[in-house]
């Protein structure tokens, strides 16, 4: 019974995260923190996948997630340093982290094809949600032009990840 | 003597006619598709990758030409043909070459970021 309701809860939690972010316009230090946190969550999920999965497509996808998100986060930290901005923790970052911890606990119980399927399905959903937040909240809210530009580049990369995950989803059916 | 001259003249005229007739045949052979007398030498055309996008190609491409993908972006990419003619990794700061095998519009994309796409119009 609990298991059946988990995906629904996940969707509600993610939706409320976006809803919150839309309600209160985040500041640049908060935006930097949210973007960094979102990337870090995906790196950790990919590291779990590399530990558990034996599927060639899933592993290739996960390896790319580690590489790209590490890269984007490095660019973000470099920019913060350059602009003398300290990323600021906030309710959206905390909601993302909480949601990710719950998802991770769920994934850690799985192995084999069940893990692959759940991991990729979550990657599709996660990128979809984060991309929507980046596009509709973070980019319009950012005041610094360089931060906005980095988010726009990030969005193109993340939209690519969403499509890549959608392709991978077909091979783990 | 007169006969000899006439004969020589006929032979000369016939030779000229043969040469004249042969010339257009050669020209026809040159324009005949698929059998060029002097094929254009293969060239290398660069496609630069920047800001999560492939550069557009304006140079006319032919079968046998080489396309060199140059990654000047901050992310690793691939250049992967939809028809599976080629699939090369193009890491940050690196170049990768592919040879065009057939005529037609060759659609390609990046496997890591399938929203990055391009098309190569290739002539015979």
CSV table of C-alpha atoms in Angstrom, one decimal:
chain,number,residue,atom,x,y,z
A,1,UNK,CA,0.0,0.0,0.0
A,2,UNK,CA,2.7,2.4,1.0
A,3,UNK,CA,4.8,1.5,-2.1
A,4,UNK,CA,1.9,2.2,-4.3
A,5,UNK,CA,1.5,5.7,-3.0
A,6,UNK,CA,5.2,6.6,-3.1
A,7,UNK,CA,5.3,7.8,-6.7
A,8,UNK,CA,2.3,10.0,-6.2
A,9,UNK,CA,3.9,11.6,-3.1
A,10,UNK,CA,7.1,12.2,-5.1
A,11,UNK,CA,5.1,14.1,-7.7
A,12,UNK,CA,3.4,16.2,-5.1
A,13,UNK,CA,6.7,17.0,-3.4
A,14,UNK,CA,8.3,18.0,-6.6
A,15,UNK,CA,5.3,20.1,-7.7
A,16,UNK,CA,5.2,21.9,-4.4
A,17,UNK,CA,8.9,22.7,-4.8
A,18,UNK,CA,8.3,24.4,-8.1
A,19,UNK,CA,5.2,26.1,-6.8
A,20,UNK,CA,7.2,27.4,-3.9
A,21,UNK,CA,9.9,28.7,-6.1
A,22,UNK,CA,7.3,30.4,-8.3
A,23,UNK,CA,5.7,32.1,-5.3
A,24,UNK,CA,8.8,33.7,-3.9
A,25,UNK,CA,11.3,35.1,-6.4
A,26,UNK,CA,14.7,33.7,-5.4
A,27,UNK,CA,17.8,36.0,-5.2
A,28,UNK,CA,21.0,35.3,-7.1
A,29,UNK,CA,22.8,33.7,-4.2
A,30,UNK,CA,19.7,31.4,-3.7
A,31,UNK,CA,19.5,30.6,-7.4
A,32,UNK,CA,23.2,29.6,-7.4
A,33,UNK,CA,22.5,27.3,-4.4
A,34,UNK,CA,19.4,25.8,-5.9
A,35,UNK,CA,21.2,25.1,-9.2
A,36,UNK,CA,24.2,23.6,-7.4
A,37,UNK,CA,22.1,21.5,-5.2
A,38,UNK,CA,20.0,20.2,-8.1
A,39,UNK,CA,23.2,19.2,-9.9
A,40,UNK,CA,24.8,17.6,-6.8
A,41,UNK,CA,21.6,15.4,-6.3
A,42,UNK,CA,21.9,14.1,-9.9
A,43,UNK,CA,25.6,13.4,-9.5
A,44,UNK,CA,24.9,11.3,-6.3
A,45,UNK,CA,22.0,9.4,-8.0
A,46,UNK,CA,24.4,8.7,-11.0
A,47,UNK,CA,27.1,7.4,-8.6
A,48,UNK,CA,24.6,5.0,-7.0
A,49,UNK,CA,23.6,3.8,-10.6
A,50,UNK,CA,27.3,3.2,-11.4
A,51,UNK,CA,27.5,1.1,-8.2
A,52,UNK,CA,24.4,-0.9,-8.8
A,53,UNK,CA,23.6,-1.1,-12.5
A,54,UNK,CA,25.2,-3.5,-15.1
A,55,UNK,CA,23.2,-2.2,-18.0
A,56,UNK,CA,25.4,-0.6,-20.6
A,57,UNK,CA,23.0,2.2,-21.6
A,58,UNK,CA,22.2,3.0,-18.0
A,59,UNK,CA,25.9,3.2,-17.1
A,60,UNK,CA,26.7,5.3,-20.1
A,61,UNK,CA,23.9,7.7,-19.1
A,62,UNK,CA,25.1,7.8,-15.5
A,63,UNK,CA,28.7,8.4,-16.4
A,64,UNK,CA,27.6,11.4,-18.6
A,65,UNK,CA,25.5,12.8,-15.7
A,66,UNK,CA,28.5,12.7,-13.4
A,67,UNK,CA,30.7,14.4,-16.0
A,68,UNK,CA,28.2,17.1,-17.1
A,69,UNK,CA,26.8,18.1,-13.7
A,70,UNK,CA,30.3,18.2,-12.2
A,71,UNK,CA,31.2,20.5,-15.0
A,72,UNK,CA,28.2,22.8,-14.7
A,73,UNK,CA,28.7,23.0,-10.9
A,74,UNK,CA,32.3,23.8,-11.3
A,75,UNK,CA,31.4,26.6,-13.8
A,76,UNK,CA,28.8,27.8,-11.2
A,77,UNK,CA,31.3,27.9,-8.3
A,78,UNK,CA,33.9,29.6,-10.5
A,79,UNK,CA,31.3,32.3,-11.4
A,80,UNK,CA,30.2,32.7,-7.7
A,81,UNK,CA,33.9,33.2,-6.8
A,82,UNK,CA,34.4,35.7,-9.6
A,83,UNK,CA,31.2,37.7,-8.7
A,84,UNK,CA,32.0,37.3,-5.0
A,85,UNK,CA,28.6,35.6,-4.4
A,86,UNK,CA,28.2,33.1,-1.6
A,87,UNK,CA,25.5,30.5,-2.5
A,88,UNK,CA,22.7,30.8,0.1
A,89,UNK,CA,20.7,27.9,1.4
A,90,UNK,CA,17.0,28.2,1.1
A,91,UNK,CA,13.7,26.4,1.4
A,92,UNK,CA,13.7,25.2,-2.3
A,93,UNK,CA,17.2,23.7,-1.9
A,94,UNK,CA,16.1,22.0,1.3
A,95,UNK,CA,13.0,20.6,-0.4
A,96,UNK,CA,15.1,19.3,-3.3
A,97,UNK,CA,17.5,17.6,-0.9
A,98,UNK,CA,14.7,16.1,1.2
A,99,UNK,CA,13.0,14.7,-1.9
A,100,UNK,CA,16.3,13.3,-3.2
A,101,UNK,CA,17.0,11.5,0.1
A,102,UNK,CA,13.6,9.8,-0.1
A,103,UNK,CA,14.1,8.8,-3.7
A,104,UNK,CA,17.6,7.5,-2.9
A,105,UNK,CA,16.2,5.3,0.0
A,106,UNK,CA,13.7,3.9,-2.5
A,107,UNK,CA,16.3,3.2,-5.2
A,108,UNK,CA,18.8,1.6,-2.7
A,109,UNK,CA,16.3,-1.2,-2.1
A,110,UNK,CA,16.3,-2.2,-5.7
A,111,UNK,CA,18.7,-4.1,-8.0
A,112,UNK,CA,19.0,-5.4,-11.5
A,113,UNK,CA,16.4,-4.4,-14.1
A,114,UNK,CA,14.0,-3.0,-11.4
A,115,UNK,CA,16.7,-0.6,-10.3
A,116,UNK,CA,17.5,0.4,-13.9
A,117,UNK,CA,13.9,1.1,-14.7
A,118,UNK,CA,13.3,3.1,-11.5
A,119,UNK,CA,16.5,5.1,-11.8
A,120,UNK,CA,15.9,6.1,-15.5
A,121,UNK,CA,12.2,6.8,-14.8
A,122,UNK,CA,13.3,9.1,-12.0
A,123,UNK,CA,15.9,10.8,-14.2
A,124,UNK,CA,13.3,11.6,-16.8
A,125,UNK,CA,10.9,13.0,-14.2
A,126,UNK,CA,13.7,14.8,-12.3
A,127,UNK,CA,15.1,16.6,-15.3
A,128,UNK,CA,11.7,17.5,-16.5
A,129,UNK,CA,10.9,19.2,-13.1
A,130,UNK,CA,14.3,20.8,-12.7
A,131,UNK,CA,14.3,22.1,-16.3
A,132,UNK,CA,10.9,23.6,-15.8
A,133,UNK,CA,12.1,25.4,-12.7
A,134,UNK,CA,15.3,26.6,-14.4
A,135,UNK,CA,13.3,27.9,-17.4
A,136,UNK,CA,10.4,29.4,-15.7
A,137,UNK,CA,11.8,30.5,-12.3
A,138,UNK,CA,15.6,30.6,-12.1
A,139,UNK,CA,16.4,32.2,-15.4
A,140,UNK,CA,13.7,34.9,-15.2
A,141,UNK,CA,14.6,35.6,-11.6
A,142,UNK,CA,18.4,35.9,-12.0
A,143,UNK,CA,19.6,39.5,-12.1
A,144,UNK,CA,23.2,38.9,-13.0
A,145,UNK,CA,23.8,38.5,-16.8
A,146,UNK,CA,26.6,36.0,-16.4
A,147,UNK,CA,24.5,33.9,-14.0
A,148,UNK,CA,21.6,34.0,-16.4
A,149,UNK,CA,23.8,33.0,-19.3
A,150,UNK,CA,25.2,30.0,-17.4
A,151,UNK,CA,21.7,28.9,-16.5
A,152,UNK,CA,20.7,29.1,-20.2
A,153,UNK,CA,23.7,27.0,-21.2
A,154,UNK,CA,22.8,24.6,-18.3
A,155,UNK,CA,19.2,24.4,-19.5
A,156,UNK,CA,20.3,23.3,-23.0
A,157,UNK,CA,22.6,20.6,-21.4
A,158,UNK,CA,19.8,19.4,-19.0
A,159,UNK,CA,17.2,19.3,-21.8
A,160,UNK,CA,19.6,17.1,-23.6
A,161,UNK,CA,19.8,14.9,-20.5
A,162,UNK,CA,16.1,14.6,-20.4
A,163,UNK,CA,16.0,13.4,-24.0
A,164,UNK,CA,18.9,11.1,-23.4
A,165,UNK,CA,17.0,9.6,-20.3
A,166,UNK,CA,13.9,9.2,-22.4
A,167,UNK,CA,15.9,7.2,-25.0
A,168,UNK,CA,17.5,5.1,-22.2
A,169,UNK,CA,14.0,4.5,-20.8
A,170,UNK,CA,13.1,2.6,-24.0
A,171,UNK,CA,16.1,0.2,-23.5
A,172,UNK,CA,15.2,-0.7,-19.9
A,173,UNK,CA,11.5,-1.4,-20.5
B,1,UNK,CA,48.9,11.6,-109.0
B,2,UNK,CA,45.5,13.2,-108.9
B,3,UNK,CA,44.0,10.0,-107.6
B,4,UNK,CA,46.7,9.8,-105.0
B,5,UNK,CA,45.9,13.3,-103.8
B,6,UNK,CA,42.3,12.6,-103.8
B,7,UNK,CA,42.9,9.5,-101.7
B,8,UNK,CA,45.1,11.4,-99.3
B,9,UNK,CA,42.4,14.1,-99.0
B,10,UNK,CA,39.8,11.5,-98.2
B,11,UNK,CA,41.9,9.8,-95.6
B,12,UNK,CA,42.7,13.2,-94.0
B,13,UNK,CA,39.0,14.2,-94.0
B,14,UNK,CA,38.0,10.8,-92.5
B,15,UNK,CA,40.6,11.2,-89.8
B,16,UNK,CA,39.4,14.7,-89.0
B,17,UNK,CA,35.9,13.5,-88.9
B,18,UNK,CA,36.9,10.6,-86.6
B,19,UNK,CA,38.7,13.1,-84.3
B,20,UNK,CA,35.8,15.5,-84.4
B,21,UNK,CA,33.4,12.7,-83.6
B,22,UNK,CA,35.6,11.4,-80.8
B,23,UNK,CA,35.8,14.7,-79.0
B,24,UNK,CA,32.1,15.1,-78.1
B,25,UNK,CA,32.0,11.5,-76.9
B,26,UNK,CA,34.8,12.3,-74.4
B,27,UNK,CA,32.9,15.4,-73.2
B,28,UNK,CA,29.8,13.3,-72.7
B,29,UNK,CA,31.8,10.8,-70.7
B,30,UNK,CA,32.9,13.6,-68.5
B,31,UNK,CA,29.4,14.9,-67.7
B,32,UNK,CA,28.0,11.4,-67.3
B,33,UNK,CA,27.0,11.1,-63.6
B,34,UNK,CA,29.0,8.6,-61.6
B,35,UNK,CA,32.0,8.5,-64.0
B,36,UNK,CA,33.8,11.8,-63.6
B,37,UNK,CA,37.0,12.0,-65.6
B,38,UNK,CA,38.6,14.2,-63.0
B,39,UNK,CA,36.9,13.7,-59.6
B,40,UNK,CA,37.1,16.7,-57.2
B,41,UNK,CA,39.7,16.0,-54.6
B,42,UNK,CA,38.4,15.1,-51.2
B,43,UNK,CA,38.4,18.1,-48.8
B,44,UNK,CA,38.2,18.5,-45.0
B,45,UNK,CA,35.3,20.6,-43.7
B,46,UNK,CA,35.3,21.7,-40.1
B,47,UNK,CA,32.2,21.9,-37.9
B,48,UNK,CA,32.8,23.7,-34.7
B,49,UNK,CA,30.8,22.9,-31.5
B,50,UNK,CA,30.1,25.8,-29.2
B,51,UNK,CA,27.5,26.6,-26.6
B,52,UNK,CA,25.8,23.2,-26.9
B,53,UNK,CA,25.3,23.4,-30.6
B,54,UNK,CA,26.8,22.2,-33.9
B,55,UNK,CA,27.8,24.9,-36.4
B,56,UNK,CA,25.9,25.0,-39.7
B,57,UNK,CA,27.7,23.9,-42.8
B,58,UNK,CA,27.6,26.1,-45.9
B,59,UNK,CA,30.3,24.4,-47.9
B,60,UNK,CA,28.9,22.0,-50.5
B,61,UNK,CA,29.9,18.5,-49.4
B,62,UNK,CA,30.6,15.5,-51.6
B,63,UNK,CA,31.0,11.7,-51.0
B,64,UNK,CA,34.6,11.1,-49.9
B,65,UNK,CA,34.9,14.5,-48.1
B,66,UNK,CA,36.0,14.5,-44.5
B,67,UNK,CA,34.0,16.3,-41.8
B,68,UNK,CA,36.1,17.3,-38.8
B,69,UNK,CA,34.1,18.1,-35.6
B,70,UNK,CA,36.0,20.5,-33.3
B,71,UNK,CA,34.7,20.7,-29.7
B,72,UNK,CA,35.3,24.3,-28.4
B,73,UNK,CA,32.5,23.8,-25.9
B,74,UNK,CA,32.8,23.1,-22.1
B,75,UNK,CA,31.1,19.7,-22.4
B,76,UNK,CA,31.9,16.4,-24.1
B,77,UNK,CA,29.8,15.6,-27.1
B,78,UNK,CA,29.4,13.0,-29.8
B,79,UNK,CA,28.6,13.3,-33.5
B,80,UNK,CA,26.3,10.4,-34.3
B,81,UNK,CA,24.6,9.8,-37.7
B,82,UNK,CA,21.0,8.8,-37.5
B,83,UNK,CA,21.7,6.3,-40.3
B,84,UNK,CA,24.6,4.9,-38.2
B,85,UNK,CA,27.2,5.9,-40.9
B,86,UNK,CA,29.3,7.4,-38.1
B,87,UNK,CA,29.4,7.7,-34.3
B,88,UNK,CA,32.4,9.6,-32.9
B,89,UNK,CA,33.2,11.0,-29.4
B,90,UNK,CA,34.3,14.6,-29.5
B,91,UNK,CA,35.7,15.4,-26.0
B,92,UNK,CA,36.2,18.9,-24.8
B,93,UNK,CA,39.1,20.6,-26.7
B,94,UNK,CA,39.4,17.6,-29.1
B,95,UNK,CA,38.7,17.0,-32.8
B,96,UNK,CA,37.2,13.9,-34.5
B,97,UNK,CA,36.9,13.1,-38.2
B,98,UNK,CA,34.4,11.2,-40.2
B,99,UNK,CA,34.4,10.4,-44.0
B,100,UNK,CA,31.2,10.9,-45.9
B,101,UNK,CA,30.2,7.6,-47.4
B,102,UNK,CA,27.1,8.3,-49.4
B,103,UNK,CA,25.0,11.0,-51.0
B,104,UNK,CA,21.9,12.4,-49.4
B,105,UNK,CA,21.0,14.5,-46.3
B,106,UNK,CA,22.8,12.9,-43.4
B,107,UNK,CA,21.1,13.8,-40.2
B,108,UNK,CA,23.2,13.6,-37.1
B,109,UNK,CA,23.0,14.4,-33.3
B,110,UNK,CA,24.9,14.2,-30.0
B,111,UNK,CA,24.1,11.0,-28.1
B,112,UNK,CA,24.7,12.7,-24.7
B,113,UNK,CA,22.4,15.7,-25.7
B,114,UNK,CA,20.0,14.5,-28.4
B,115,UNK,CA,18.6,18.1,-28.6
B,116,UNK,CA,21.8,19.0,-30.4
B,117,UNK,CA,21.2,18.2,-34.1
B,118,UNK,CA,22.6,18.9,-37.5
B,119,UNK,CA,22.3,17.9,-41.2
B,120,UNK,CA,24.9,17.3,-43.8
B,121,UNK,CA,23.7,17.7,-47.4
B,122,UNK,CA,26.1,15.4,-49.4
B,123,UNK,CA,26.3,15.2,-53.2
B,124,UNK,CA,27.7,12.3,-55.2
